[in-house]
Tab-separated table of C-alpha atoms and ligand atoms in Angstrom:
chain	number	residue	atom	x	y	z
A	983	MET	CA	8.468	-16.353	-18.576
A	984	SER	CA	11.423	-14.200	-17.753
A	985	SER	CA	12.282	-13.994	-14.424
A	986	ILE	CA	11.858	-10.910	-12.183
A	987	VAL	CA	14.882	-8.728	-11.150
A	988	LEU	CA	13.292	-7.381	-7.716
A	989	GLY	CA	11.307	-9.356	-5.413
A	990	CYS	CA	9.196	-6.930	-2.618
A	991	ILE	CA	7.770	-8.358	0.703
A	992	ALA	CA	5.257	-5.593	2.165
A	993	ASP	CA	3.996	-5.545	5.537
A	994	ASP	CA	0.425	-4.669	4.678
A	995	PHE	CA	-1.705	-3.985	1.710
A	996	THR	CA	-1.840	-0.323	0.966
A	997	GLY	CA	1.620	-0.158	1.423
A	998	ALA	CA	2.365	-2.707	-0.967
A	999	THR	CA	0.439	-0.596	-3.639
A	1000	ASP	CA	2.245	2.433	-2.690
A	1001	LEU	CA	5.370	0.753	-3.150
A	1002	ALA	CA	4.221	-0.916	-6.498
A	1003	ASN	CA	3.022	2.724	-7.690
A	1004	ASN	CA	6.723	4.065	-6.992
A	1005	LEU	CA	8.447	1.410	-9.035
A	1006	VAL	CA	5.973	1.994	-12.065
A	1007	ARG	CA	6.718	5.584	-11.910
A	1008	ALA	CA	10.172	4.560	-12.241
A	1009	GLY	CA	9.641	2.113	-15.269
A	1010	MET	CA	9.402	-1.279	-13.915
A	1011	ARG	CA	6.624	-3.255	-15.001
A	1012	VAL	CA	4.948	-4.557	-11.653
A	1013	VAL	CA	2.286	-7.071	-10.567
A	1014	GLN	CA	1.160	-6.842	-6.571
A	1015	THR	CA	-0.182	-10.439	-5.195
A	1016	ILE	CA	-2.396	-10.697	-1.930
A	1017	GLY	CA	-0.371	-12.968	-0.038
A	1018	VAL	CA	2.190	-15.336	-1.369
A	1019	PRO	CA	0.795	-17.140	-4.526
A	1020	ALA	CA	0.203	-20.737	-4.607
A	1021	GLN	CA	1.674	-20.722	-7.982
A	1022	ALA	CA	4.622	-19.781	-10.186
A	1023	LEU	CA	4.284	-16.204	-11.668
A	1024	GLN	CA	2.171	-16.118	-14.555
A	1025	SER	CA	3.237	-12.705	-15.867
A	1026	ASP	CA	6.285	-10.972	-17.669
A	1027	VAL	CA	7.189	-8.161	-15.085
A	1028	ASP	CA	10.317	-6.876	-13.820
A	1029	ALA	CA	9.220	-6.975	-10.253
A	1030	VAL	CA	6.722	-8.240	-7.713
A	1031	VAL	CA	5.256	-7.019	-4.397
A	1032	ILE	CA	3.787	-9.497	-2.218
A	1033	ALA	CA	1.519	-7.614	0.106
A	1034	LEU	CA	1.500	-9.490	3.654
A	1035	LYS	CA	-0.416	-8.787	6.657
A	1036	SER	CA	2.358	-8.798	8.893
A	1037	ARG	CA	2.749	-5.361	10.466
A	1038	THR	CA	0.819	-5.840	14.006
A	1039	VAL	CA	0.971	-9.558	14.147
A	1040	PRO	CA	2.958	-11.603	16.608
A	1041	PRO	CA	6.691	-11.218	15.639
A	1042	GLN	CA	7.293	-14.851	14.872
A	1043	ASP	CA	4.116	-14.875	12.956
A	1044	ALA	CA	5.695	-11.986	10.658
A	1045	VAL	CA	9.089	-13.952	10.694
A	1046	THR	CA	7.006	-16.848	9.029
A	1047	GLN	CA	5.195	-15.088	6.568
A	1048	SER	CA	8.356	-13.036	5.369
A	1049	LEU	CA	10.374	-15.989	4.796
A	1050	GLN	CA	7.613	-17.602	2.890
A	1051	ALA	CA	7.419	-14.713	0.599
A	1052	LEU	CA	11.142	-14.646	0.474
A	1053	SER	CA	11.495	-18.156	-0.769
A	1054	TRP	CA	8.784	-17.570	-3.408
A	1055	LEU	CA	10.310	-14.384	-4.519
A	1056	LYS	CA	13.779	-16.371	-4.696
A	1057	ALA	CA	11.922	-19.043	-6.990
A	1058	GLN	CA	10.667	-16.366	-9.440
A	1059	GLY	CA	14.710	-15.255	-9.891
A	1060	ALA	CA	14.383	-12.209	-8.002
A	1061	ARG	CA	17.963	-10.861	-7.819
A	1062	GLN	CA	17.312	-8.346	-5.135
A	1063	ILE	CA	15.214	-8.329	-1.858
A	1064	TYR	CA	13.314	-5.280	-1.050
A	1065	PHE	CA	11.381	-5.233	2.531
A	1066	LYS	CA	8.830	-2.644	2.456
A	1067	TYR	CA	7.353	-1.282	5.875
A	1068	CYS	CA	5.333	2.209	6.658
A	1069	SER	CA	7.124	5.679	6.009
A	1070	THR	CA	6.485	6.301	10.059
A	1071	PHE	CA	8.194	3.408	10.670
A	1072	ASP	CA	5.355	1.903	12.485
A	1073	SER	CA	6.645	-0.937	14.855
A	1074	THR	CA	6.526	-2.084	18.331
A	1075	ALA	CA	9.399	-2.668	20.898
A	1076	GLN	CA	9.013	-6.148	19.773
A	1077	GLY	CA	8.804	-5.492	16.126
A	1078	ASN	CA	7.943	-6.365	13.352
A	1079	ILE	CA	10.951	-4.635	11.125
A	1080	GLY	CA	13.437	-5.642	13.461
A	1081	PRO	CA	12.679	-9.309	13.672
A	1082	ALA	CA	11.440	-9.928	10.075
A	1083	LEU	CA	14.665	-7.766	8.549
A	1084	GLU	CA	16.768	-10.149	10.728
A	1085	ALA	CA	14.977	-13.258	9.849
A	1086	LEU	CA	15.386	-12.012	5.956
A	1087	MET	CA	19.122	-11.224	6.432
A	1088	ASP	CA	19.748	-14.779	7.692
A	1089	ALA	CA	17.962	-16.699	5.200
A	1090	LEU	CA	19.894	-14.562	2.427
A	1091	GLY	CA	23.038	-15.159	4.440
A	1092	THR	CA	23.909	-11.124	4.203
A	1093	GLU	CA	25.807	-9.447	6.819
A	1094	PHE	CA	24.298	-6.206	6.165
A	1095	THR	CA	21.616	-4.270	5.106
A	1096	ILE	CA	19.728	-0.393	5.480
A	1097	ALA	CA	16.722	0.803	6.653
A	1098	THR	CA	14.976	4.040	5.959
A	1099	PRO	CA	11.339	5.022	5.763
A	1100	ALA	CA	12.404	8.310	3.980
A	1101	PHE	CA	10.054	9.428	1.453
A	1102	PRO	CA	10.411	13.048	0.547
A	1103	ASP	CA	7.505	13.320	-2.095
A	1104	ASN	CA	5.390	12.401	1.147
A	1105	LYS	CA	7.012	14.859	3.393
A	1106	ARG	CA	8.901	11.891	5.400
A	1107	THR	CA	12.431	12.757	5.959
A	1108	VAL	CA	15.468	11.541	7.896
A	1109	PHE	CA	18.182	13.201	8.858
A	1110	LYS	CA	20.948	12.606	11.427
A	1111	GLY	CA	18.817	9.335	12.058
A	1112	TYR	CA	15.813	11.440	13.258
A	1113	LEU	CA	12.386	10.752	11.196
A	1114	PHE	CA	10.550	13.596	10.490
A	1115	VAL	CA	6.885	13.816	9.283
A	1116	GLY	CA	6.115	17.023	7.255
A	1117	ASP	CA	7.661	19.979	9.735
A	1118	VAL	CA	7.636	17.692	13.168
A	1119	LEU	CA	9.582	15.102	14.906
A	1120	LEU	CA	7.819	11.180	14.354
A	1121	ASN	CA	6.772	11.492	18.006
A	1122	GLU	CA	4.779	15.025	17.750
A	1123	SER	CA	3.084	14.006	14.336
A	1124	GLY	CA	0.081	12.344	16.079
A	1125	MET	CA	1.749	8.937	15.335
A	1126	GLN	CA	2.811	8.908	19.244
A	1127	ASP	CA	-1.025	8.172	19.926
A	1128	HIS	CA	-1.334	5.705	17.033
A	1129	PRO	CA	-3.770	2.802	18.730
A	1130	LEU	CA	-1.303	-0.444	17.705
A	1131	THR	CA	2.035	0.940	16.775
A	1132	PRO	CA	2.500	4.439	18.897
A	1133	MET	CA	5.887	5.782	17.903
A	1134	ALA	CA	7.221	7.783	21.168
A	1135	ASP	CA	10.831	8.295	19.478
A	1136	ALA	CA	11.879	9.973	16.068
A	1137	ASN	CA	15.343	8.304	16.683
A	1138	LEU	CA	15.322	5.374	14.490
A	1139	VAL	CA	18.863	4.526	15.484
A	1140	ARG	CA	17.472	3.855	18.957
A	1141	VAL	CA	13.573	2.560	17.544
A	1142	LEU	CA	15.597	-0.464	15.315
A	1143	GLN	CA	18.165	-1.128	17.902
A	1144	ALA	CA	15.603	-2.389	20.604
A	1145	GLN	CA	14.046	-4.524	17.856
A	1146	THR	CA	17.368	-6.259	16.661
A	1147	ARG	CA	20.608	-8.260	18.077
A	1148	ARG	CA	22.437	-6.688	15.458
A	1149	LYS	CA	24.318	-3.461	15.752
A	1150	VAL	CA	22.506	-0.696	14.328
A	1151	GLY	CA	24.694	2.236	12.922
A	1152	LEU	CA	23.922	5.455	10.506
A	1153	ILE	CA	24.898	7.129	7.359
A	1154	ASP	CA	24.055	10.618	7.718
A	1155	HIS	CA	23.566	13.172	5.422
A	1156	GLY	CA	26.787	14.576	5.049
A	1157	VAL	CA	27.842	11.144	3.348
A	1158	VAL	CA	24.538	10.510	1.617
A	1159	ALA	CA	25.175	14.006	-0.206
A	1160	ARG	CA	28.397	12.976	-1.333
A	1161	GLY	CA	27.009	10.316	-3.525
A	1162	ALA	CA	27.516	6.470	-3.933
A	1163	PRO	CA	31.359	6.027	-3.803
A	1164	ALA	CA	31.045	7.941	-0.340
A	1165	ILE	CA	27.936	5.906	0.843
A	1166	ALA	CA	29.909	2.543	-0.322
A	1167	ALA	CA	33.033	3.801	1.718
A	1168	ARG	CA	30.787	4.684	4.430
A	1169	ILE	CA	29.187	0.830	4.512
A	1170	VAL	CA	32.821	-0.372	4.454
A	1171	GLU	CA	33.652	1.535	7.940
A	1172	LEU	CA	30.275	0.431	9.389
A	1173	LYS	CA	30.817	-2.959	8.699
A	1174	ALA	CA	34.224	-2.877	10.334
A	1175	GLN	CA	32.626	-1.762	13.186
A	1176	GLY	CA	30.361	-4.580	13.270
A	1177	VAL	CA	27.173	-2.928	12.349
A	1178	GLY	CA	24.593	-5.054	10.466
A	1179	VAL	CA	22.295	-2.420	9.839
A	1180	ALA	CA	22.313	1.525	9.025
A	1181	ILE	CA	19.499	3.870	9.116
A	1182	VAL	CA	20.051	5.961	6.125
A	1183	ASP	CA	19.525	9.996	6.130
A	1184	ALA	CA	17.872	11.178	2.939
A	1185	VAL	CA	15.626	14.773	2.726
A	1186	SER	CA	15.212	15.003	-1.107
A	1187	ASN	CA	14.683	12.568	-4.150
A	1188	ASP	CA	18.301	13.344	-5.208
A	1189	ASP	CA	19.558	11.677	-1.983
A	1190	LEU	CA	17.187	8.617	-2.848
A	1191	MET	CA	18.880	8.345	-6.355
A	1192	ARG	CA	22.307	8.377	-4.920
A	1193	LEU	CA	21.660	6.136	-2.246
A	1194	GLY	CA	19.670	3.759	-4.962
A	1195	LEU	CA	23.407	3.793	-6.840
A	1196	ALA	CA	25.068	2.509	-4.004
A	1197	LEU	CA	22.312	-0.481	-3.237
A	1198	LYS	CA	23.116	-2.096	-6.560
A	1199	ASP	CA	25.023	-5.251	-5.229
A	1200	MET	CA	22.982	-5.460	-1.947
A	1201	PRO	CA	21.161	-8.616	-1.671
A	1202	LEU	CA	18.328	-7.098	0.925
A	1203	VAL	CA	17.079	-3.628	0.994
A	1204	THR	CA	14.886	-2.623	3.664
A	1205	ALA	CA	12.821	0.805	3.406
A	1206	GLY	CA	9.623	2.744	2.999
A	1207	SER	CA	8.454	3.207	-0.148
A	1208	GLY	CA	10.485	6.086	-1.172
A	1209	VAL	CA	13.974	4.413	-1.948
A	1210	ALA	CA	12.420	2.439	-4.881
A	1211	ILE	CA	12.402	5.335	-6.864
A	1212	GLY	CA	16.552	4.715	-7.163
A	1213	LEU	CA	16.650	0.718	-7.642
A	1214	PRO	CA	15.431	0.694	-11.306
A	1215	GLN	CA	18.147	2.534	-12.830
A	1216	ASN	CA	20.345	-0.031	-11.361
A	1217	PHE	CA	18.786	-2.719	-13.719
A	1218	GLY	CA	18.963	-0.092	-16.908
A	1219	ILE	CA	15.511	0.606	-16.357
A	1220	ALA	CA	14.126	4.145	-17.023
A	1221	PRO	CA	11.081	5.632	-16.517
A	1222	SER	CA	8.451	4.710	-19.454
A	1223	ALA	CA	4.822	5.021	-20.257
A	1224	GLY	CA	5.121	1.445	-21.162
A	1225	ALA	CA	5.493	0.531	-17.355
A	1226	SER	CA	1.795	1.453	-16.725
A	1227	HIS	CA	0.480	-0.175	-19.558
A	1228	LEU	CA	-2.599	-2.087	-18.649
A	1229	PRO	CA	-5.030	-3.870	-20.725
A	1230	PRO	CA	-7.954	-1.535	-22.378
A	1231	ARG	CA	-10.853	-1.154	-20.365
A	1232	ASP	CA	-14.042	-2.984	-20.722
A	1233	GLY	CA	-17.657	-3.409	-19.332
A	1234	TRP	CA	-19.475	-1.271	-16.840
A	1235	GLN	CA	-18.298	1.301	-14.391
A	1236	ALA	CA	-18.875	1.788	-10.718
A	1237	VAL	CA	-17.803	3.022	-7.477
A	1238	VAL	CA	-18.767	1.274	-3.867
A	1239	SER	CA	-17.327	3.340	-0.927
A	1240	GLY	CA	-17.393	2.940	2.433
A	1241	SER	CA	-14.637	5.346	3.529
A	1242	CYS	CA	-16.133	7.987	5.858
A	1243	ALA	CA	-12.827	10.310	5.815
A	1244	THR	CA	-13.087	13.950	4.784
A	1245	ALA	CA	-11.960	13.547	1.394
A	1246	THR	CA	-14.052	10.670	0.571
A	1247	ASN	CA	-17.513	13.028	1.909
A	1248	ARG	CA	-16.206	15.457	-0.887
A	1249	GLN	CA	-15.550	13.043	-3.479
A	1250	VAL	CA	-19.225	11.503	-3.276
A	1251	ALA	CA	-21.055	14.968	-3.166
A	1252	ASP	CA	-18.945	15.979	-6.370
A	1253	PHE	CA	-20.093	12.643	-8.045
A	1254	ILE	CA	-23.494	13.061	-7.170
A	1255	ALA	CA	-23.316	16.877	-8.107
A	1256	ARG	CA	-22.314	15.642	-11.915
A	1257	GLY	CA	-25.794	13.844	-11.935
A	1258	HIS	CA	-24.524	10.180	-11.619
A	1259	PRO	CA	-26.856	7.754	-9.927
A	1260	ALA	CA	-26.124	6.876	-6.499
A	1261	LEU	CA	-27.541	4.931	-3.855
A	1262	ALA	CA	-27.111	5.682	-0.042
A	1263	LEU	CA	-26.604	2.436	2.428
A	1264	ASP	CA	-27.873	3.343	5.694
A	1265	PRO	CA	-26.397	1.315	8.582
A	1266	LEU	CA	-29.675	0.998	10.641
A	1267	GLN	CA	-31.660	-0.038	7.539
A	1268	ILE	CA	-29.078	-2.808	6.858
A	1269	PHE	CA	-29.252	-3.739	10.479
A	1270	GLN	CA	-33.038	-4.132	10.433
A	1271	ASP	CA	-33.094	-5.945	6.862
A	1272	VAL	CA	-30.496	-8.613	8.363
A	1273	ALA	CA	-32.823	-9.373	11.404
A	1274	LYS	CA	-35.701	-9.728	8.845
A	1275	GLY	CA	-33.320	-12.111	6.697
A	1276	ILE	CA	-33.756	-9.150	4.214
A	1277	ASP	CA	-30.318	-9.094	1.755
A	1278	ALA	CA	-29.532	-5.766	1.571
A	1279	SER	CA	-26.947	-5.994	-1.388
A	1280	ALA	CA	-29.705	-7.652	-3.277
A	1281	LYS	CA	-31.669	-4.492	-2.630
A	1282	ALA	CA	-28.805	-2.503	-4.093
A	1283	LEU	CA	-27.732	-4.719	-6.928
A	1284	ALA	CA	-31.652	-4.778	-7.752
A	1285	TRP	CA	-31.595	-1.069	-8.095
A	1286	ALA	CA	-27.794	-0.986	-9.907
A	1287	ALA	CA	-28.862	-3.458	-12.513
A	1288	PRO	CA	-31.116	-1.545	-14.919
A	1289	LEU	CA	-28.953	1.540	-14.837
A	1290	LEU	CA	-25.531	0.037	-15.555
A	1291	LYS	CA	-25.877	0.358	-19.434
A	1292	ASN	CA	-26.525	4.405	-18.904
A	1293	GLY	CA	-22.804	5.269	-17.162
A	1294	PRO	CA	-21.008	4.774	-13.923
A	1295	LEU	CA	-23.197	4.692	-10.766
A	1296	LEU	CA	-22.485	4.764	-6.848
A	1297	VAL	CA	-23.518	2.551	-3.994
A	1298	TYR	CA	-22.170	4.246	-0.543
A	1299	SER	CA	-22.449	4.171	2.893
A	1300	THR	CA	-20.182	7.257	3.198
A	1301	ALA	CA	-21.497	9.782	6.014
A	1302	ASP	CA	-20.349	12.600	7.676
A	1303	PRO	CA	-18.951	12.275	11.450
A	1304	ALA	CA	-22.206	13.139	13.096
A	1305	ALA	CA	-23.972	10.114	11.319
A	1306	VAL	CA	-21.554	7.617	11.991
A	1307	LYS	CA	-21.021	8.139	15.334
A	1308	SER	CA	-24.674	7.993	15.567
A	1309	VAL	CA	-25.010	4.518	13.705
A	1310	GLN	CA	-21.878	3.558	16.046
A	1311	ALA	CA	-23.743	4.485	19.613
A	1312	THR	CA	-26.354	2.259	18.218
A	1313	LEU	CA	-24.650	-0.710	16.975
A	1314	GLY	CA	-21.089	-0.613	18.168
A	1315	VAL	CA	-18.058	0.585	16.361
A	1316	ASP	CA	-16.836	-2.923	15.417
A	1317	ASP	CA	-20.301	-4.280	14.365
A	1318	ALA	CA	-21.300	-1.704	12.447
A	1319	GLY	CA	-17.804	-1.227	10.785
A	1320	ALA	CA	-18.051	-5.009	9.845
A	1321	MET	CA	-21.619	-5.004	8.810
A	1322	VAL	CA	-21.130	-2.306	6.351
A	1323	GLU	CA	-17.703	-3.908	4.945
A	1324	ARG	CA	-19.795	-7.464	4.444
A	1325	THR	CA	-22.373	-5.149	2.593
A	1326	LEU	CA	-20.561	-3.721	0.395
A	1327	ALA	CA	-18.537	-6.505	-0.299
A	1328	ALA	CA	-21.245	-8.395	-1.291
A	1329	VAL	CA	-22.418	-5.639	-3.366
A	1330	ALA	CA	-19.112	-5.231	-5.267
A	1331	ARG	CA	-19.051	-8.923	-5.860
A	1332	GLY	CA	-22.699	-8.611	-7.854
A	1333	LEU	CA	-21.601	-5.372	-9.699
A	1334	VAL	CA	-19.060	-7.510	-11.054
A	1335	ALA	CA	-21.371	-10.410	-11.921
A	1336	LEU	CA	-23.561	-7.851	-13.539
A	1337	GLY	CA	-20.526	-6.849	-16.180
A	1338	VAL	CA	-18.836	-3.923	-14.091
A	1339	ARG	CA	-15.277	-4.370	-15.308
A	1340	GLN	CA	-13.996	-0.891	-13.756
A	1341	LEU	CA	-14.672	-0.841	-9.963
A	1342	ILE	CA	-13.552	1.969	-7.840
A	1343	VAL	CA	-13.762	1.041	-4.061
A	1344	ALA	CA	-12.875	3.869	-1.319
A	1345	GLY	CA	-11.784	2.921	2.006
A	1346	GLY	CA	-8.659	0.923	3.002
A	1347	GLU	CA	-10.793	-1.797	5.195
A	1348	THR	CA	-13.806	-1.474	2.424
A	1349	SER	CA	-10.860	-2.439	-0.283
A	1350	GLY	CA	-9.481	-5.349	1.793
A	1351	ALA	CA	-13.322	-6.795	2.319
A	1352	CYS	CA	-14.035	-6.022	-1.484
A	1353	VAL	CA	-10.565	-7.728	-2.890
A	1354	GLN	CA	-11.450	-10.809	-0.780
A	1355	ALA	CA	-14.684	-11.140	-1.974
A	1356	LEU	CA	-13.827	-10.757	-5.011
A	1357	SER	CA	-11.171	-13.548	-4.950
A	1358	VAL	CA	-8.401	-11.355	-5.955
A	1359	ALA	CA	-5.100	-12.969	-5.868
A	1360	GLN	CA	-2.594	-10.607	-7.739
A	1361	MET	CA	-2.982	-6.930	-9.653
A	1362	GLN	CA	-0.965	-5.580	-12.504
A	1363	ILE	CA	-0.191	-2.001	-11.373
A	1364	GLY	CA	-0.972	0.563	-13.773
A	1365	PRO	CA	-1.370	4.591	-14.372
A	1366	GLN	CA	-1.206	6.758	-11.345
A	1367	ILE	CA	-4.544	8.403	-10.661
A	1368	ASP	CA	-3.583	10.403	-7.573
A	1369	PRO	CA	-0.479	10.341	-5.264
A	1370	GLY	CA	-0.542	6.640	-4.155
A	1371	VAL	CA	-3.439	5.414	-5.834
A	1372	PRO	CA	-3.003	3.557	-9.388
A	1373	TRP	CA	-5.462	1.956	-11.818
A	1374	CYS	CA	-4.679	-1.822	-11.214
A	1375	TYR	CA	-5.931	-4.988	-13.560
A	1376	ALA	CA	-7.077	-7.548	-11.363
A	1377	LYS	CA	-7.080	-11.541	-11.823
A	1378	SER	CA	-10.115	-12.567	-9.978
A	1379	ALA	CA	-10.003	-16.149	-9.043
A	1380	SER	CA	-13.998	-16.328	-10.427
A	1381	GLY	CA	-12.144	-15.629	-13.621
A	1382	ALA	CA	-13.608	-12.008	-14.203
A	1383	ASP	CA	-10.480	-9.670	-15.021
A	1384	LEU	CA	-11.269	-5.944	-14.169
A	1385	HIS	CA	-9.934	-2.753	-13.292
A	1386	LEU	CA	-9.805	-1.932	-10.067
A	1387	ALA	CA	-8.525	1.362	-8.206
A	1388	LEU	CA	-8.392	1.163	-4.514
A	1389	LYS	CA	-8.594	4.442	-2.619
A	1390	SER	CA	-7.893	4.757	1.043
A	1391	GLY	CA	-9.551	7.396	3.204
A	1392	ASN	CA	-7.853	10.782	2.516
A	1393	PHE	CA	-6.181	10.362	-0.678
A	1394	GLY	CA	-7.510	11.916	-4.084
A	1395	THR	CA	-8.784	14.997	-5.416
A	1396	ASP	CA	-12.405	15.987	-4.922
A	1397	ASP	CA	-13.144	14.540	-8.773
A	1398	PHE	CA	-11.341	11.470	-7.978
A	1399	PHE	CA	-13.928	9.180	-9.155
A	1400	SER	CA	-14.851	10.970	-12.393
A	1401	LYS	CA	-11.248	11.671	-12.956
A	1402	ALA	CA	-10.130	7.757	-12.572
A	1403	LEU	CA	-13.157	6.801	-14.605
A	1404	ALA	CA	-12.070	9.008	-17.601
A	1405	LEU	CA	-8.531	7.907	-17.087
A	1406	LEU	CA	-8.224	4.641	-18.678
A	1407	PRO	CA	-7.732	4.423	-22.521
B	1018	LIG	P1	-10.894	4.551	5.153
B	1018	LIG	O1	-9.920	4.404	4.280
B	1018	LIG	O2	-11.397	6.108	5.010
B	1018	LIG	O3	-10.561	4.592	6.707
B	1018	LIG	P2	-12.290	2.368	5.916
B	1018	LIG	O4	-12.890	1.446	4.736
B	1018	LIG	O5	-10.839	1.836	6.167
B	1018	LIG	O6	-12.030	3.671	5.272
B	1018	LIG	O7	-12.838	2.272	7.163
B	1018	LIG	C1	-14.319	2.936	7.134
B	1018	LIG	C2	-14.941	1.862	8.210
B	1018	LIG	O8	-16.206	2.528	8.268
B	1018	LIG	C3	-15.593	0.551	7.825
B	1018	LIG	O9	-15.632	-0.426	8.614
B	1018	LIG	C4	-16.868	0.909	7.223
B	1018	LIG	O10	-17.402	-0.283	7.043
B	1018	LIG	C5	-17.369	1.572	8.294
B	1018	LIG	N1	-18.537	2.533	7.914
B	1018	LIG	C6	-18.733	2.820	6.669
B	1018	LIG	N2	-19.992	3.557	6.365
B	1018	LIG	C7	-20.600	3.657	7.777
B	1018	LIG	C8	-21.509	4.514	8.175
B	1018	LIG	N3	-22.143	5.220	7.624
B	1018	LIG	N4	-21.559	4.450	9.524
B	1018	LIG	C9	-20.690	3.471	10.524
B	1018	LIG	N5	-19.809	2.978	10.079
B	1018	LIG	C10	-19.226	3.040	8.713
């Protein structure tokens, strides 16, 4: 098994897929793992992205998880480490970006790294150290009201300085625009001033490609997923169709949807309008079934079993906001969510047991529950279906390998489900 060149540590699950997707589009063959693997890497790839759940845990836990990921990646031969966080720099005054970044720097014995969430393709740009989301500053983007990581300041030098003992500086756009030699000279200057971490401006993909060249010999890069587009060139890797190659498709096709986002409601309606069989799960009915000891997932699987051979089908709890509110008023927000997630995860597991090998899951939390129920430990990243959502090839611990597309909330066009199911060769 050849060793990897790039080892990535992502602080959440869908963020890891986002990064993996960008690396694949830039030509790297990528595997994403769910947590730190217990064994050595079994695949021949250029990069591994380890998905942690460290964004909102206590800082010491984030440090421990990140260091475990680092030591596994180093053991697989990673020549450069990429610590990936959200493109809205989601963090609190305590962290976890600062503490994790600092611990990785210490462990790698490096005195300098960069930090930038810039991702122009997704309208995240950094200018003079200020993060813009679309046309507005971060703290006017809605992120100031985020329930877990409210972002009240768009000045990333200040935000990061509050989370780290190392001195934070800035490589501004005037430098980035002049290219890699100017960026390298600025890094020498900042180091001489005692700066350990530099926020970097970037407002376009050209900026990210120039920055990428300047990061060639940096042991640790910390960023959103955007910077990833400029790194493969340093390893002699260029975009190619081969990078997203997955094994050919096999088995039946199904969609499980627990997302109630506007886009998902449209996607469910579109799929039904095309005449595919669809079963709606009513949370109040599931609740009554559970009370009577009836297994709601078994009922759904009995419906699906004879239909699978005819073509793709859908099992969904997706509902409009009024219906969701009414369910939540009766069952409680958390209890309703957890009960539906458990049911859909059992449906996903049952569908795979029935021979489904191409499975689309709609909903971020729903995806997490399904991946867990399927005991998926790692996924090879394949072709992009829509921005941020690739087809993956998952090795599940149960031995059933399958194609999996995990679509969060508002991602994807209205015809996402049928488009995705037609995409695999
Ligand atoms: P998204 O990515 O769109 O946010 P998630 O799967 O992350 O989707 O979250 C949707 C949440 O809503 C899950 O906890 C799911 O179990 C719950 N849910 C799904 N359908 C319903 C429904 N009909 N009523 C109430 N809650 C629901």
